[in-house]
């Protein structure tokens, strides 16, 4: 249920409605909009009667939400959400580039990558310290030591950090050392992890599972919002299909579909989406053209020596060229590179 307040309702009237929802044993999620505030109600297992709320003062209307997800839907919030990560705003007209190595391997490698992507104009630094790998024998990440290296890279460059958390313990550590929590494709439906991220104060980058539908991705985001964390950025990173010319099939058609169904920003990851260095630039440009709010791109100072995802990692020079192209393209598609 969505309760739409009158334009000029008072703070007391809003509070009375919130209290009523809480007394009924449900959760109230006030959603301030440009013209009026709405309140999303979650936690009810059966449909609520709109009349119960429409008679309260300050309430304009109460509407049943028809989708299985509520708080992430456009029905509940018309305006695009803007998510702040330090000084960077994701969503709105600015286009944001996150770049860095797949994994934090050493201080030298991470600082080199961080300085290079900063010079090229990236807005945020990525790099995994906890790596969920397909094989148990592959490099699993440096863990806490990796987070400390990322924090050092932030001090050196000023770039906010996004890095993956894989369980309860690592969410706690990522919250402490980084600016944004990444939830990877393999954990998109780890509901305990989603709930934990929902209780965090840090914004979340939620990647689409490798065979997840859009509704499943939105339901996973709903887990995070329903716990009170409204700062979620979705990320398309390719799905499994029969096509074998690339690691995954980057589903760019999901971007306008997300924009129609949800107010949350959507990023595109052309690195995991293709798995092939030469394809990253073309698909990053396509992501901008199709309306994505940003891209997340793997860059490594020496991809041939990378401990993970070398074949899809750009060399710093290739990334700089790409950033220049994106900057030129952005105004043509009604965007500007975020400052
Ligand atoms: C990553 O970003 O390095 C990563 C592991 O991505 P995904 O979860 O999309 O596979
Ligand atoms: Mn990777």
Short mmCIF file of C-alpha atoms in Angstrom, two decimals, residues 73-268:
data_model
loop_
_atom_site.label_atom_id
_atom_site.label_comp_id
_atom_site.label_asym_id
_atom_site.label_seq_id
_atom_site.Cartn_x
_atom_site.Cartn_y
_atom_site.Cartn_z
CA UNK A 73 8.81 0.68 -8.00
CA UNK A 74 7.91 3.76 -10.01
CA UNK A 75 4.38 3.39 -8.69
CA UNK A 76 5.66 4.31 -5.25
CA UNK A 77 8.18 6.96 -6.33
CA UNK A 78 7.96 8.77 -9.65
CA UNK A 79 11.18 10.77 -9.50
CA UNK A 80 14.55 9.18 -10.27
CA UNK A 81 16.50 8.42 -7.10
CA UNK A 82 19.85 10.08 -6.62
CA UNK A 83 22.38 8.20 -4.57
CA UNK A 84 25.32 10.04 -3.02
CA UNK A 85 28.62 8.23 -2.56
CA UNK A 86 30.89 10.76 -0.89
CA UNK A 87 30.99 13.72 -3.31
CA UNK A 88 29.68 11.65 -6.26
CA UNK A 89 25.99 11.66 -7.20
CA UNK A 90 24.63 8.64 -9.04
CA UNK A 91 21.33 9.12 -10.92
CA UNK A 92 20.00 12.28 -12.53
CA UNK A 93 21.78 13.72 -15.58
CA UNK A 94 25.39 13.02 -14.54
CA UNK A 95 27.12 9.93 -15.96
CA UNK A 96 29.48 8.21 -13.52
CA UNK A 97 32.50 6.01 -14.26
CA UNK A 98 33.78 3.56 -11.64
CA UNK A 99 37.06 1.90 -12.55
CA UNK A 100 39.85 -0.16 -11.07
CA UNK A 101 41.20 -3.68 -10.93
CA UNK A 102 39.04 -6.77 -10.53
CA UNK A 103 40.95 -7.64 -7.37
CA UNK A 104 43.24 -5.81 -5.00
CA UNK A 105 46.50 -7.73 -5.44
CA UNK A 106 49.08 -5.49 -3.82
CA UNK A 107 49.59 -1.91 -2.69
CA UNK A 108 51.66 -1.14 -5.79
CA UNK A 109 49.14 -2.59 -8.27
CA UNK A 110 46.17 -0.88 -6.61
CA UNK A 111 47.82 2.53 -6.29
CA UNK A 112 49.00 2.40 -9.88
CA UNK A 113 45.51 1.54 -11.08
CA UNK A 114 43.90 4.13 -8.80
CA UNK A 115 46.15 6.97 -9.96
CA UNK A 116 45.68 6.01 -13.61
CA UNK A 117 41.88 5.86 -13.46
CA UNK A 118 41.76 9.10 -11.46
CA UNK A 119 43.93 10.82 -14.12
CA UNK A 120 41.62 9.53 -16.82
CA UNK A 121 38.63 11.10 -15.03
CA UNK A 122 37.04 8.16 -13.17
CA UNK A 123 34.76 9.19 -10.31
CA UNK A 124 35.16 6.16 -8.07
CA UNK A 125 37.60 3.30 -7.55
CA UNK A 126 36.64 -0.38 -7.61
CA UNK A 127 38.66 -3.40 -6.48
CA UNK A 128 37.71 -6.66 -4.79
CA UNK A 129 39.20 -7.64 -1.44
CA UNK A 130 36.77 -10.55 -0.94
CA UNK A 131 36.57 -12.42 -4.24
CA UNK A 132 33.82 -15.01 -4.76
CA UNK A 133 35.62 -17.22 -7.32
CA UNK A 134 34.18 -20.09 -9.30
CA UNK A 135 37.15 -22.30 -8.37
CA UNK A 136 38.30 -22.69 -4.75
CA UNK A 137 41.86 -22.79 -6.08
CA UNK A 138 41.69 -19.32 -7.68
CA UNK A 139 42.93 -16.21 -5.86
CA UNK A 140 40.36 -15.46 -3.15
CA UNK A 141 41.36 -11.87 -2.42
CA UNK A 142 43.46 -10.23 0.29
CA UNK A 143 40.52 -9.70 2.67
CA UNK A 144 41.12 -7.10 5.38
CA UNK A 145 44.58 -6.30 4.03
CA UNK A 146 42.95 -5.51 0.68
CA UNK A 147 40.49 -3.13 2.35
CA UNK A 148 43.37 -1.31 4.01
CA UNK A 149 45.05 -0.91 0.62
CA UNK A 150 41.80 0.48 -0.82
CA UNK A 151 41.55 2.96 2.04
CA UNK A 152 45.11 4.06 1.29
CA UNK A 153 44.21 4.47 -2.40
CA UNK A 154 41.30 6.69 -1.36
CA UNK A 155 43.62 8.84 0.73
CA UNK A 156 46.01 9.15 -2.22
CA UNK A 157 43.38 9.91 -4.89
CA UNK A 158 40.27 11.17 -3.08
CA UNK A 159 38.21 8.62 -5.05
CA UNK A 160 35.37 6.95 -3.11
CA UNK A 161 35.67 3.16 -2.98
CA UNK A 162 33.24 0.40 -3.90
CA UNK A 163 34.17 -3.16 -2.97
CA UNK A 164 32.35 -6.44 -2.62
CA UNK A 165 31.06 -7.99 0.59
CA UNK A 166 30.21 -11.67 0.63
CA UNK A 167 28.87 -12.33 4.12
CA UNK A 168 27.87 -10.72 7.39
CA UNK A 169 31.41 -10.27 8.61
CA UNK A 170 32.70 -8.72 5.39
CA UNK A 171 29.76 -6.27 5.25
CA UNK A 172 30.92 -4.97 8.62
CA UNK A 173 34.48 -4.54 7.37
CA UNK A 174 33.47 -3.01 4.02
CA UNK A 175 31.24 -0.51 5.87
CA UNK A 176 34.22 0.52 7.93
CA UNK A 177 36.82 0.87 5.16
CA UNK A 178 34.88 1.65 1.96
CA UNK A 179 32.17 4.03 0.74
CA UNK A 180 29.86 1.63 -1.07
CA UNK A 181 29.07 -2.06 -0.64
CA UNK A 182 29.03 -4.22 -3.77
CA UNK A 183 26.84 -7.31 -3.79
CA UNK A 184 28.00 -9.55 -6.61
CA UNK A 185 26.05 -11.54 -9.17
CA UNK A 186 26.62 -14.78 -7.26
CA UNK A 187 25.04 -13.31 -4.14
CA UNK A 188 22.12 -11.45 -5.71
CA UNK A 189 19.72 -13.85 -4.04
CA UNK A 190 21.62 -14.31 -0.79
CA UNK A 191 18.68 -12.90 1.15
CA UNK A 192 20.43 -12.83 4.53
CA UNK A 193 23.23 -10.78 2.97
CA UNK A 194 20.71 -8.45 1.31
CA UNK A 195 18.96 -7.89 4.65
CA UNK A 196 22.28 -7.16 6.32
CA UNK A 197 23.14 -4.62 3.59
CA UNK A 198 19.67 -3.17 4.14
CA UNK A 199 20.62 -2.34 7.71
CA UNK A 200 23.82 -0.60 6.61
CA UNK A 201 24.29 3.14 6.34
CA UNK A 202 26.42 2.65 3.20
CA UNK A 203 24.95 2.75 -0.32
CA UNK A 204 24.82 -0.57 -2.16
CA UNK A 205 25.76 -1.56 -5.72
CA UNK A 206 23.62 -4.61 -6.46
CA UNK A 207 24.67 -6.69 -9.45
CA UNK A 208 22.20 -8.75 -11.45
CA UNK A 209 22.50 -12.50 -11.00
CA UNK A 210 23.77 -14.34 -14.05
CA UNK A 211 20.40 -15.84 -14.84
CA UNK A 212 18.12 -13.45 -12.98
CA UNK A 213 15.07 -11.82 -14.52
CA UNK A 214 14.46 -8.12 -14.04
CA UNK A 215 11.70 -8.83 -11.52
CA UNK A 216 14.10 -11.02 -9.52
CA UNK A 217 16.71 -8.24 -9.52
CA UNK A 218 14.10 -5.73 -8.34
CA UNK A 219 12.88 -8.11 -5.62
CA UNK A 220 16.46 -8.41 -4.38
CA UNK A 221 16.75 -4.62 -4.27
CA UNK A 222 13.43 -4.58 -2.40
CA UNK A 223 15.03 -6.70 0.35
CA UNK A 224 17.57 -3.93 0.90
CA UNK A 225 15.09 -1.05 0.81
CA UNK A 226 12.60 -2.86 3.01
CA UNK A 227 15.21 -2.89 5.81
CA UNK A 228 15.52 0.90 5.54
CA UNK A 229 18.49 1.40 3.18
CA UNK A 230 17.09 3.31 0.20
CA UNK A 231 20.49 3.92 -1.42
CA UNK A 232 20.70 1.13 -3.96
CA UNK A 233 22.22 1.25 -7.45
CA UNK A 234 21.42 -1.67 -9.76
CA UNK A 235 24.03 -3.10 -12.13
CA UNK A 236 23.65 -5.12 -15.34
CA UNK A 237 26.71 -7.38 -15.77
CA UNK A 238 25.63 -9.81 -18.43
CA UNK A 239 23.56 -12.98 -18.29
CA UNK A 240 24.07 -16.56 -19.48
CA UNK A 241 22.74 -17.34 -22.93
CA UNK A 242 23.63 -19.83 -25.67
CA UNK A 243 25.82 -17.20 -27.34
CA UNK A 244 29.47 -18.19 -27.12
CA UNK A 245 31.27 -15.20 -28.65
CA UNK A 246 31.56 -13.53 -25.24
CA UNK A 247 31.77 -14.55 -21.57
CA UNK A 248 28.21 -13.35 -20.95
CA UNK A 249 25.51 -11.59 -22.95
CA UNK A 250 25.32 -7.98 -21.83
CA UNK A 251 21.60 -7.27 -21.69
CA UNK A 252 21.46 -3.56 -22.45
CA UNK A 253 17.72 -3.80 -23.06
CA UNK A 254 17.32 -4.12 -19.31
CA UNK A 255 18.31 -0.46 -18.86
CA UNK A 256 15.16 1.15 -20.33
CA UNK A 257 13.12 -1.65 -18.71
CA UNK A 258 14.54 -0.71 -15.29
CA UNK A 259 13.84 2.97 -15.98
CA UNK A 260 10.20 2.13 -16.66
CA UNK A 261 9.65 -0.04 -13.60
CA UNK A 262 11.91 1.51 -11.00
CA UNK A 263 13.26 4.85 -9.76
CA UNK A 264 16.64 3.30 -8.86
CA UNK A 265 19.75 4.15 -10.91
CA UNK A 266 21.21 1.44 -13.14
CA UNK A 267 24.86 0.87 -14.00
CA UNK A 268 26.35 -1.32 -16.70
#
